[in-house]
Short mmCIF file of C-alpha atoms and ligand atoms in Angstrom, two decimals:
data_model
loop_
_atom_site.label_atom_id
_atom_site.label_comp_id
_atom_site.label_asym_id
_atom_site.label_seq_id
_atom_site.Cartn_x
_atom_site.Cartn_y
_atom_site.Cartn_z
CA MET A 1295 -54.42 -17.96 30.88
CA ALA A 1296 -53.91 -14.31 31.85
CA ARG A 1297 -50.34 -15.14 32.73
CA ILE A 1298 -49.64 -16.07 29.12
CA THR A 1299 -51.68 -13.44 27.28
CA THR A 1300 -50.50 -10.40 29.21
CA PRO A 1301 -46.86 -10.61 28.11
CA LEU A 1302 -47.99 -11.57 24.60
CA CYS A 1303 -50.28 -8.53 24.40
CA LEU A 1304 -47.50 -6.35 25.70
CA LEU A 1305 -45.12 -7.67 23.05
CA LEU A 1306 -47.65 -7.06 20.26
CA PHE A 1307 -48.31 -3.61 21.64
CA LEU A 1308 -44.58 -2.77 21.70
CA LEU A 1309 -44.19 -4.02 18.14
CA PHE A 1310 -47.13 -1.84 17.15
CA ILE A 1311 -45.62 1.22 18.88
CA HIS A 1312 -42.25 0.52 17.22
CA ASN A 1313 -43.77 0.29 13.75
CA SER A 1314 -46.12 3.22 14.04
CA PHE A 1315 -43.31 5.41 15.34
CA GLN A 1316 -40.89 4.24 12.67
CA GLN A 1317 -39.20 7.46 11.63
CA PRO A 1318 -39.36 8.40 7.98
CA LEU A 1319 -36.24 8.75 5.85
CA SER A 1320 -35.54 12.38 5.07
CA ASN A 1321 -37.06 13.46 1.76
CA VAL A 1322 -33.81 15.11 0.79
CA ASP A 1323 -31.98 11.79 1.18
CA LEU A 1324 -34.73 9.92 -0.61
CA GLY A 1325 -34.46 12.32 -3.56
CA ALA A 1326 -30.68 11.88 -3.67
CA LEU A 1327 -31.07 8.09 -3.72
CA GLN A 1328 -33.42 8.45 -6.66
CA THR A 1329 -30.84 10.50 -8.58
CA ILE A 1330 -28.09 8.03 -7.67
CA LYS A 1331 -30.18 5.18 -9.02
CA ASN A 1332 -30.70 7.12 -12.27
CA SER A 1333 -26.98 7.78 -12.73
CA LEU A 1334 -25.53 4.34 -11.94
CA THR A 1335 -26.69 0.95 -13.19
CA ASP A 1336 -25.82 -2.66 -12.60
CA LEU A 1337 -23.62 -4.25 -15.25
CA PRO A 1338 -25.05 -7.56 -16.52
CA GLY A 1339 -24.35 -10.09 -13.78
CA SER A 1340 -24.49 -7.50 -10.99
CA ASP A 1341 -27.50 -7.35 -8.75
CA PHE A 1342 -27.21 -4.31 -6.53
CA PHE A 1343 -30.11 -1.98 -7.32
CA SER A 1344 -32.82 -4.68 -7.40
CA THR A 1345 -33.77 -3.87 -3.79
CA TRP A 1346 -34.06 -0.12 -4.44
CA ASP A 1347 -37.85 0.03 -4.73
CA PHE A 1348 -39.03 3.59 -4.21
CA SER A 1349 -42.56 2.47 -3.36
CA SER A 1350 -41.10 0.94 -0.18
CA THR A 1351 -42.20 2.66 3.05
CA ASP A 1352 -38.97 1.73 4.79
CA PRO A 1353 -35.92 2.20 2.51
CA CYS A 1354 -33.55 2.07 5.49
CA ASN A 1355 -34.42 -1.56 6.04
CA THR A 1356 -35.04 -2.69 2.48
CA PHE A 1357 -32.46 -0.95 0.23
CA SER A 1358 -29.14 -2.72 0.05
CA GLY A 1359 -26.05 -0.61 0.67
CA ILE A 1360 -27.51 1.98 3.02
CA ILE A 1361 -27.28 2.39 6.78
CA CYS A 1362 -29.45 5.07 8.38
CA SER A 1363 -29.14 6.85 11.67
CA LEU A 1364 -31.63 8.97 13.55
CA ASP A 1365 -31.20 12.72 13.49
CA ASP A 1366 -33.07 13.99 16.54
CA ASN A 1367 -31.76 17.53 16.25
CA VAL A 1368 -34.76 18.19 14.04
CA THR A 1369 -38.46 17.96 14.99
CA PRO A 1370 -39.86 15.55 14.21
CA PRO A 1371 -36.72 13.37 14.21
CA LEU A 1372 -35.73 12.03 10.82
CA LEU A 1373 -33.70 9.13 9.54
CA ARG A 1374 -30.65 10.18 7.55
CA ILE A 1375 -28.27 8.08 5.49
CA ASP A 1376 -25.07 7.53 7.41
CA THR A 1377 -23.30 5.01 5.18
CA LEU A 1378 -23.72 4.46 1.45
CA THR A 1379 -22.08 1.45 -0.16
CA LEU A 1380 -22.60 1.27 -3.91
CA GLY A 1381 -22.21 -2.16 -5.48
CA THR A 1382 -22.32 -5.59 -3.88
CA GLY A 1383 -18.56 -5.91 -3.50
CA LEU A 1384 -18.88 -9.62 -4.28
CA ALA A 1385 -15.77 -10.95 -6.01
CA ASP A 1386 -17.75 -12.36 -8.93
CA SER A 1387 -19.81 -9.20 -9.47
CA PRO A 1388 -18.84 -6.98 -12.42
CA GLY A 1389 -20.07 -3.94 -10.51
CA LEU A 1390 -21.73 -0.76 -11.67
CA THR A 1391 -21.49 1.54 -14.67
CA GLY A 1392 -22.49 5.18 -15.07
CA SER A 1393 -21.21 8.13 -13.07
CA LEU A 1394 -21.25 9.70 -9.63
CA THR A 1395 -23.97 12.35 -9.41
CA PRO A 1396 -23.32 15.72 -7.71
CA SER A 1397 -26.60 14.98 -5.83
CA LEU A 1398 -24.54 12.75 -3.54
CA SER A 1399 -23.77 16.01 -1.77
CA ASN A 1400 -27.39 16.21 -0.56
CA LEU A 1401 -26.69 13.28 1.76
CA ASP A 1402 -25.18 15.65 4.24
CA ALA A 1403 -25.25 13.27 7.20
CA LEU A 1404 -23.08 10.81 5.28
CA THR A 1405 -19.99 9.54 7.10
CA GLN A 1406 -18.95 6.80 4.68
CA LEU A 1407 -19.14 6.65 0.90
CA ILE A 1408 -17.98 3.46 -0.78
CA LEU A 1409 -18.07 2.48 -4.45
CA TYR A 1410 -16.95 -1.05 -5.24
CA SER A 1411 -15.06 -2.16 -8.37
CA GLY A 1412 -16.84 -1.59 -11.66
CA ILE A 1413 -16.59 0.72 -14.64
CA ALA A 1414 -18.11 3.92 -13.28
CA SER A 1415 -16.56 6.82 -15.16
CA GLY A 1416 -16.49 10.61 -15.24
CA PRO A 1417 -15.25 12.94 -12.53
CA ILE A 1418 -15.42 12.73 -8.76
CA PRO A 1419 -18.03 15.43 -8.00
CA SER A 1420 -16.40 18.39 -6.29
CA GLU A 1421 -19.66 18.77 -4.35
CA LEU A 1422 -18.50 15.90 -2.11
CA GLY A 1423 -16.59 18.66 -0.35
CA ASN A 1424 -19.94 19.75 1.17
CA LEU A 1425 -20.25 16.52 3.13
CA LYS A 1426 -18.49 17.73 6.25
CA ASN A 1427 -19.24 14.54 8.21
CA LEU A 1428 -17.44 12.25 5.76
CA ARG A 1429 -14.82 10.08 7.42
CA VAL A 1430 -14.34 7.47 4.72
CA ILE A 1431 -14.31 7.89 0.95
CA SER A 1432 -13.43 4.74 -0.97
CA LEU A 1433 -13.97 4.85 -4.73
CA THR A 1434 -11.63 2.14 -6.01
CA ASN A 1435 -11.03 0.23 -9.23
CA ASN A 1436 -13.38 2.07 -11.55
CA ARG A 1437 -12.69 4.45 -14.42
CA LEU A 1438 -13.06 7.74 -12.63
CA SER A 1439 -11.10 10.47 -14.38
CA GLY A 1440 -10.16 14.12 -14.04
CA PRO A 1441 -8.50 15.67 -11.01
CA ILE A 1442 -8.94 14.90 -7.32
CA PRO A 1443 -11.36 17.71 -6.32
CA THR A 1444 -9.58 20.34 -4.27
CA THR A 1445 -12.74 20.51 -2.12
CA LEU A 1446 -11.82 17.15 -0.56
CA ALA A 1447 -9.01 19.00 1.18
CA THR A 1448 -11.66 20.85 3.22
CA LEU A 1449 -13.26 17.79 4.84
CA PRO A 1450 -12.47 18.23 8.53
CA ASN A 1451 -13.29 14.64 9.53
CA LEU A 1452 -11.75 12.75 6.62
CA HIS A 1453 -9.87 9.74 7.97
CA THR A 1454 -9.55 7.44 4.94
CA LEU A 1455 -9.35 8.44 1.28
CA ASP A 1456 -8.89 5.57 -1.16
CA LEU A 1457 -9.17 6.46 -4.86
CA SER A 1458 -6.83 3.73 -6.13
CA GLY A 1459 -7.20 2.01 -9.48
CA ASN A 1460 -8.86 4.78 -11.48
CA GLN A 1461 -7.70 7.17 -14.21
CA LEU A 1462 -7.30 10.29 -12.11
CA SER A 1463 -4.83 12.90 -13.30
CA GLY A 1464 -3.35 16.15 -12.02
CA SER A 1465 -1.58 16.60 -8.73
CA ILE A 1466 -2.44 16.04 -5.07
CA PRO A 1467 -4.58 19.02 -3.95
CA ALA A 1468 -2.86 21.42 -1.61
CA GLY A 1469 -4.05 20.88 1.93
CA LEU A 1470 -5.02 17.22 1.54
CA ALA A 1471 -1.80 16.00 3.14
CA GLY A 1472 -2.44 18.39 6.03
CA LEU A 1473 -5.98 17.32 7.01
CA THR A 1474 -5.79 16.76 10.74
CA GLU A 1475 -7.88 13.59 10.85
CA LEU A 1476 -6.42 11.92 7.76
CA ARG A 1477 -4.71 8.60 8.52
CA VAL A 1478 -5.00 6.57 5.32
CA LEU A 1479 -4.33 8.01 1.86
CA ILE A 1480 -4.34 5.60 -1.07
CA LEU A 1481 -4.03 7.04 -4.56
CA ALA A 1482 -2.17 4.12 -6.15
CA SER A 1483 -2.60 3.11 -9.81
CA ASN A 1484 -3.81 6.36 -11.36
CA SER A 1485 -2.12 8.88 -13.67
CA LEU A 1486 -1.34 11.46 -11.02
CA SER A 1487 1.73 13.63 -11.45
CA GLY A 1488 3.61 16.58 -10.00
CA GLU A 1489 5.65 16.75 -6.84
CA LEU A 1490 4.44 15.35 -3.53
CA PRO A 1491 3.34 17.90 -0.92
CA ASP A 1492 4.91 17.80 2.53
CA VAL A 1493 2.82 15.56 4.76
CA THR A 1494 1.97 17.49 7.91
CA THR A 1495 -0.67 15.20 9.39
CA GLN A 1496 -0.18 12.00 11.40
CA LEU A 1497 -0.66 9.65 8.45
CA LEU A 1498 -0.29 5.92 9.03
CA HIS A 1499 -0.65 4.62 5.48
CA LEU A 1500 0.42 6.39 2.28
CA ASP A 1501 0.24 4.45 -0.97
CA LEU A 1502 1.04 6.36 -4.18
CA LYS A 1503 2.49 3.56 -6.29
CA GLN A 1504 2.04 3.35 -10.07
CA ASN A 1505 1.53 6.99 -10.89
CA ASN A 1506 3.76 9.57 -12.54
CA PHE A 1507 4.88 11.56 -9.50
CA SER A 1508 8.22 13.31 -9.88
CA GLY A 1509 10.69 15.20 -7.73
CA ARG A 1510 12.12 14.45 -4.33
CA LEU A 1511 10.61 12.85 -1.24
CA PRO A 1512 8.57 15.38 0.75
CA SER A 1513 8.86 15.62 4.49
CA LEU A 1514 6.99 12.73 6.06
CA PRO A 1515 5.49 12.22 9.54
CA SER A 1516 7.18 9.85 11.97
CA SER A 1517 3.78 8.13 12.45
CA LEU A 1518 3.97 6.51 9.01
CA ARG A 1519 3.82 2.71 9.02
CA TYR A 1520 3.22 1.98 5.32
CA PHE A 1521 4.76 4.03 2.53
CA SER A 1522 4.90 3.23 -1.17
CA VAL A 1523 5.83 5.40 -4.13
CA SER A 1524 6.93 2.43 -6.22
CA GLN A 1525 6.89 2.94 -10.02
CA ASN A 1526 6.97 6.70 -10.28
CA GLN A 1527 9.56 9.14 -11.63
CA MET A 1528 11.00 10.26 -8.31
CA TRP A 1529 14.65 10.91 -7.58
CA GLY A 1530 16.94 12.47 -4.99
CA PRO A 1531 18.16 11.35 -1.57
CA LEU A 1532 16.32 9.23 0.99
CA ASP A 1533 17.07 11.51 3.94
CA ALA A 1534 13.35 12.20 4.52
CA LEU A 1535 12.99 8.56 5.66
CA ASP A 1536 15.39 9.01 8.53
CA PRO A 1537 12.79 9.93 11.21
CA LEU A 1538 10.28 7.21 10.24
CA SER A 1539 10.81 4.96 13.23
CA GLU A 1540 7.32 3.38 12.99
CA LEU A 1541 7.79 2.21 9.42
CA VAL A 1542 6.94 -1.43 8.74
CA TYR A 1543 6.52 -1.43 4.97
CA LEU A 1544 8.58 0.69 2.58
CA ASP A 1545 8.45 0.41 -1.20
CA LEU A 1546 10.39 2.95 -3.28
CA SER A 1547 11.22 0.49 -6.06
CA MET A 1548 11.46 1.50 -9.72
CA ASN A 1549 12.26 5.18 -9.37
CA GLN A 1550 15.57 7.00 -9.71
CA PHE A 1551 16.36 7.69 -6.07
CA ASN A 1552 20.08 8.25 -5.59
CA GLY A 1553 22.56 8.74 -2.79
CA SER A 1554 22.96 6.26 0.04
CA ILE A 1555 20.42 4.32 2.11
CA PRO A 1556 19.95 5.95 5.56
CA GLU A 1557 21.47 3.69 8.18
CA SER A 1558 18.40 4.06 10.42
CA LEU A 1559 16.28 2.00 7.99
CA PHE A 1560 18.37 -1.03 8.88
CA HIS A 1561 17.81 -0.42 12.58
CA TYR A 1562 14.02 -0.14 12.30
CA ARG A 1563 13.83 -3.74 11.03
CA LEU A 1564 11.08 -3.19 8.48
CA SER A 1565 9.17 -6.30 7.47
CA SER A 1566 9.47 -5.11 3.85
CA MET A 1567 12.16 -2.79 2.52
CA LEU A 1568 11.84 -2.64 -1.26
CA LEU A 1569 14.36 -0.26 -2.84
CA GLN A 1570 15.18 -2.22 -5.99
CA ARG A 1571 15.79 -0.62 -9.37
CA ASN A 1572 16.93 2.83 -8.27
CA ASN A 1573 20.26 4.65 -8.49
CA LEU A 1574 21.26 4.08 -4.87
CA SER A 1575 24.95 4.01 -4.08
CA GLY A 1576 27.14 3.79 -1.02
CA GLY A 1577 27.51 0.84 1.27
CA ILE A 1578 25.39 -1.38 3.46
CA PRO A 1579 25.94 -0.34 7.10
CA ARG A 1580 27.51 -2.57 9.66
CA ALA A 1581 25.25 -4.52 12.01
CA VAL A 1582 24.41 -2.67 15.24
CA SER A 1583 24.62 -5.64 17.54
CA VAL A 1584 26.71 -8.78 17.40
CA ASP A 1585 23.64 -11.00 17.33
CA VAL A 1586 21.82 -11.47 14.06
CA THR A 1587 18.38 -10.03 14.76
CA SER A 1588 15.46 -11.82 13.19
CA TYR A 1589 13.26 -9.65 11.02
CA GLY A 1590 10.46 -12.19 11.33
CA GLU A 1591 8.48 -14.44 9.04
CA GLY A 1592 7.80 -13.15 5.55
CA SER A 1593 10.35 -10.34 5.83
CA VAL A 1594 11.82 -9.11 2.54
CA VAL A 1595 14.69 -6.76 1.77
CA ASP A 1596 15.19 -6.06 -1.91
CA LEU A 1597 18.06 -3.72 -2.79
CA SER A 1598 18.74 -5.29 -6.19
CA HIS A 1599 19.61 -3.33 -9.34
CA ASN A 1600 21.32 -0.38 -7.69
CA PHE A 1601 24.95 0.77 -7.43
CA LEU A 1602 25.65 -0.38 -3.87
CA SER A 1603 29.29 -1.06 -3.18
CA GLY A 1604 31.67 -2.18 -0.47
CA GLU A 1605 31.49 -5.30 1.62
CA LEU A 1606 28.33 -6.93 2.94
CA SER A 1607 27.88 -6.76 6.71
CA SER A 1608 25.74 -9.17 8.76
CA VAL A 1609 22.98 -6.59 9.08
CA LEU A 1610 20.53 -8.47 6.82
CA ALA A 1611 21.31 -12.02 7.93
CA GLY A 1612 18.05 -12.26 9.91
CA VAL A 1613 15.78 -11.43 6.94
CA GLU A 1614 13.77 -14.21 5.28
CA SER A 1615 14.25 -13.09 1.66
CA VAL A 1616 17.25 -10.98 0.64
CA PHE A 1617 17.81 -9.66 -2.87
CA LEU A 1618 21.16 -7.92 -3.35
CA ASN A 1619 21.78 -8.97 -6.93
CA ASN A 1620 23.02 -6.56 -9.59
CA ASN A 1621 25.06 -4.23 -7.42
CA HIS A 1622 28.79 -3.65 -6.93
CA LEU A 1623 29.18 -5.53 -3.64
CA MET A 1624 32.46 -7.28 -3.00
CA GLY A 1625 34.46 -9.27 -0.47
CA ILE A 1626 33.53 -12.50 1.26
CA VAL A 1627 29.89 -12.99 2.24
CA PRO A 1628 29.68 -13.08 6.08
CA GLU A 1629 29.19 -16.48 7.66
CA ASP A 1630 25.89 -15.40 9.28
CA TYR A 1631 24.20 -15.55 5.86
CA ALA A 1632 25.50 -19.02 5.15
CA ARG A 1633 24.31 -20.20 8.58
CA SER A 1634 20.88 -18.61 8.09
CA VAL A 1635 20.53 -20.30 4.73
CA TYR A 1636 21.65 -23.72 5.96
CA GLU A 1637 19.27 -23.52 8.90
CA GLY A 1638 16.41 -22.67 6.55
CA ASN A 1639 15.70 -19.34 8.24
CA MET A 1640 16.69 -17.43 5.16
CA LYS A 1641 14.63 -18.74 2.24
CA THR A 1642 16.02 -16.61 -0.58
CA LEU A 1643 19.46 -15.09 -0.98
CA TYR A 1644 20.19 -13.56 -4.36
CA LEU A 1645 23.76 -12.32 -4.66
CA GLN A 1646 24.30 -12.79 -8.41
CA HIS A 1647 25.87 -10.06 -10.52
CA ASN A 1648 28.12 -8.56 -7.87
CA PHE A 1649 31.85 -8.82 -7.21
CA PHE A 1650 31.79 -11.18 -4.22
CA SER A 1651 34.96 -13.17 -3.88
CA GLY A 1652 33.76 -15.96 -1.61
CA PHE A 1653 30.85 -17.67 0.11
CA PRO A 1654 31.68 -19.52 3.34
CA LEU A 1655 30.82 -23.15 2.86
CA ASP A 1656 30.16 -25.70 5.50
CA SER A 1657 30.84 -28.93 3.67
CA GLY A 1658 29.16 -31.03 6.37
CA LEU A 1659 25.75 -29.48 5.76
CA SER A 1660 23.41 -29.64 2.84
CA LEU A 1661 21.16 -26.86 1.72
CA PRO A 1662 17.43 -27.28 2.52
CA ASP A 1663 15.32 -27.88 -0.62
CA SER A 1664 13.18 -24.82 0.05
CA VAL A 1665 16.11 -22.40 -0.21
CA SER A 1666 16.99 -20.31 -3.28
CA LEU A 1667 20.60 -19.26 -3.19
CA CYS A 1668 22.06 -17.62 -6.27
CA LEU A 1669 25.76 -16.77 -6.46
CA SER A 1670 26.44 -16.67 -10.17
CA TYR A 1671 28.40 -13.96 -11.97
CA ASN A 1672 30.60 -12.99 -9.07
CA CYS A 1673 34.32 -13.15 -8.59
CA MET A 1674 34.29 -16.77 -7.46
CA VAL A 1675 33.31 -20.09 -8.88
CA PRO A 1676 29.92 -20.83 -7.35
CA PRO A 1677 30.11 -24.11 -5.44
CA VAL A 1678 28.57 -26.88 -7.55
CA GLY A 1679 25.03 -27.75 -6.54
CA LEU A 1680 24.72 -24.54 -4.59
CA THR A 1681 23.01 -22.28 -7.03
CA ALA A 1682 19.30 -21.90 -7.60
CA CYS A 1683 19.20 -18.89 -9.85
CA PRO A 1684 16.35 -17.23 -11.69
CA ALA A 1685 16.59 -17.25 -15.50
CA SER A 1686 17.42 -13.53 -15.40
CA ALA A 1687 20.78 -14.35 -13.74
CA GLY A 1688 22.00 -15.58 -17.13
CA ASP A 1689 24.08 -18.71 -17.63
CA GLN A 1690 27.54 -17.29 -16.97
CA LEU A 1691 28.62 -18.76 -13.65
CA TRP A 1692 31.38 -16.24 -12.94
CA ARG A 1693 32.50 -12.80 -13.93
CA PRO A 1694 35.49 -12.28 -16.25
CA ALA A 1695 38.72 -12.04 -14.24
CA TYR A 1696 39.67 -8.60 -15.56
CA GLN A 1697 36.51 -7.05 -14.07
CA CYS A 1698 37.25 -8.66 -10.74
CA SER A 1699 40.79 -7.34 -10.48
CA VAL A 1700 39.45 -3.81 -10.93
CA TYR A 1701 36.84 -4.08 -8.20
CA ASN A 1702 38.78 -6.22 -5.79
CA ASN A 1703 42.01 -4.36 -6.54
CA GLY A 1704 43.99 -7.51 -7.27
CA THR A 1705 43.27 -9.09 -3.88
CA THR A 1706 42.70 -12.81 -3.69
CA VAL A 1707 39.81 -13.80 -5.85
CA GLU A 1708 38.77 -17.05 -4.30
CA GLY A 1709 38.13 -19.86 -6.71
CA GLU A 1710 38.78 -17.72 -9.75
CA PRO A 1711 39.91 -20.01 -12.55
C1 LIG B 2627 5.08 11.75 -16.67
O1 LIG B 2627 5.52 13.07 -16.36
C2 LIG B 2627 6.52 13.58 -17.23
C3 LIG B 2627 6.92 14.94 -16.70
O2 LIG B 2627 7.35 14.82 -15.38
C4 LIG B 2627 5.95 13.67 -18.65
O3 LIG B 2627 6.95 14.12 -19.51
C5 LIG B 2627 5.46 12.29 -19.07
O4 LIG B 2627 4.82 12.37 -20.32
C6 LIG B 2627 4.47 11.71 -18.07
N1 LIG B 2627 4.18 10.34 -18.42
C7 LIG B 2627 2.93 9.85 -18.40
C8 LIG B 2627 2.79 8.41 -18.79
O5 LIG B 2627 1.97 10.52 -18.09
C1 LIG B 2628 21.43 12.50 -7.61
O1 LIG B 2628 21.03 12.79 -8.92
C2 LIG B 2628 21.03 14.19 -9.22
C3 LIG B 2628 20.46 14.35 -10.61
O2 LIG B 2628 21.05 13.44 -11.49
C4 LIG B 2628 22.44 14.73 -9.07
O3 LIG B 2628 22.46 16.13 -9.34
C5 LIG B 2628 22.95 14.47 -7.67
O4 LIG B 2628 24.28 14.88 -7.53
C6 LIG B 2628 22.84 13.00 -7.35
N1 LIG B 2628 23.21 12.77 -5.96
C7 LIG B 2628 24.02 11.80 -5.57
C8 LIG B 2628 24.30 11.73 -4.12
O5 LIG B 2628 24.49 11.02 -6.36
C1 LIG B 2629 20.03 7.04 -12.79
O1 LIG B 2629 20.93 6.24 -13.51
C2 LIG B 2629 20.68 6.22 -14.90
C3 LIG B 2629 21.64 5.20 -15.52
O2 LIG B 2629 22.93 5.32 -14.99
C4 LIG B 2629 20.88 7.64 -15.45
O3 LIG B 2629 20.61 7.65 -16.83
C5 LIG B 2629 19.93 8.58 -14.73
O4 LIG B 2629 20.16 9.91 -15.14
C6 LIG B 2629 20.13 8.50 -13.23
N1 LIG B 2629 19.12 9.31 -12.58
C7 LIG B 2629 19.41 10.26 -11.69
C8 LIG B 2629 18.26 11.01 -11.14
O5 LIG B 2629 20.55 10.50 -11.32
C1 LIG B 2630 45.00 -1.15 -4.76
O1 LIG B 2630 45.92 -1.74 -3.84
C2 LIG B 2630 47.18 -1.16 -3.83
C3 LIG B 2630 48.07 -1.93 -2.89
O2 LIG B 2630 47.65 -3.24 -2.76
C4 LIG B 2630 47.08 0.30 -3.40
O3 LIG B 2630 48.36 0.94 -3.48
C5 LIG B 2630 46.13 1.03 -4.34
O4 LIG B 2630 45.91 2.36 -3.87
C6 LIG B 2630 44.77 0.31 -4.40
N1 LIG B 2630 43.94 0.95 -5.37
C7 LIG B 2630 42.69 1.29 -5.14
C8 LIG B 2630 41.94 1.92 -6.27
O5 LIG B 2630 42.12 1.07 -4.08
#
């Protein structure tokens, strides 16, 4: 009997100790939570604040969206809020409405502040700059407006700042792109403008797409793996990309960048290189090695709608989807592309609206069904049954002969009628 009850008693006793020594949540934090609850509300269909019952003796374990940690630098030790996640984040939840209260800055042990998609509006409180322990701020897909507070550029531990999908305006605060700990900066889909500051920290991920940034590329750190400024008003040369040897994803599409594409970008073998719809000119560099290097599954290179000229080298023959349409490329397409397409390694090859004079055909082989190859509006008659063009290619199968003689300087225009 004793053998059973002793451990049981001990267990009950330990549970009792645990509960009676349960640390209280700091009153400062409790007060801030109260103000937060008064300034944000669930939209109909969202069920986030239902657990926030202020008569609870143990908010840390009963309130959704908070994680507490023990601060034993004070006597008696207190529980402080370490992570605050506002909203359920469930895909079918409409999220929260209201605004972000400056009282958030009372949660001064906070390391992570997250607000899920909803329609919260008003400014980002500049008081967040008092939260020196913050590592992650993610306030995405709401209707936050006004500038990015300059105080955020004083957060010494900030690692991730994601403010994408709001209505923020103004420019990137000075100093933000120099915060030593910052690795991820996502400001996409806002109304931000001005020129980009030089990035002097070891950023890994920089996403500024769909804003109104202007001017030239700033200097960028060689640590960068993801970089997008797609759909802005930027222009100038791409030289700043030259040192980015870690780059995996590059999207500069829909700007007015001009000059030539740095040769190094073709050597880094990015899984996505999206430079379409700019003013880029010059040629496509020759391949470095004789072998066609595979860029891997899902790789995309889109250089369409530029002013690229000269002959096409084999340098892109190992990419899965290649868009070179609407340029001034000429000559005969290298055999490596044809082989890649026939073998099904290259799934898309858009070459329409150039000045190509031939595509090497292997009559013994048939094109896999999965492949999209478009050759129309070049200086050759596209082989029958070999084109799978998008509607935007138009229905003219070849370019008028007079245009071809200008670009190909009267050299043989294969298949020209
Ligand atoms: C974008 O910025 C330019 C100035 O660089 C300004 O003229 C234009 O109105 C802005 N567009 C939008 C949509 O804010
Ligand atoms: C790029 O565009 C600017 C502004 O139109 C122009 O001054 C510059 O010469 C262009 N550079 C190149 C290489 O075309
Ligand atoms: C880009 O090309 C367009 C059309 O040719 C031209 O209007 C525009 O000024 C060019 N932009 C730059 C920055 O050179
Ligand atoms: C075109 O070719 C002829 C000779 O075939 C050469 O004399 C002429 O310089 C070329 N023109 C251009 C613009 O390349």
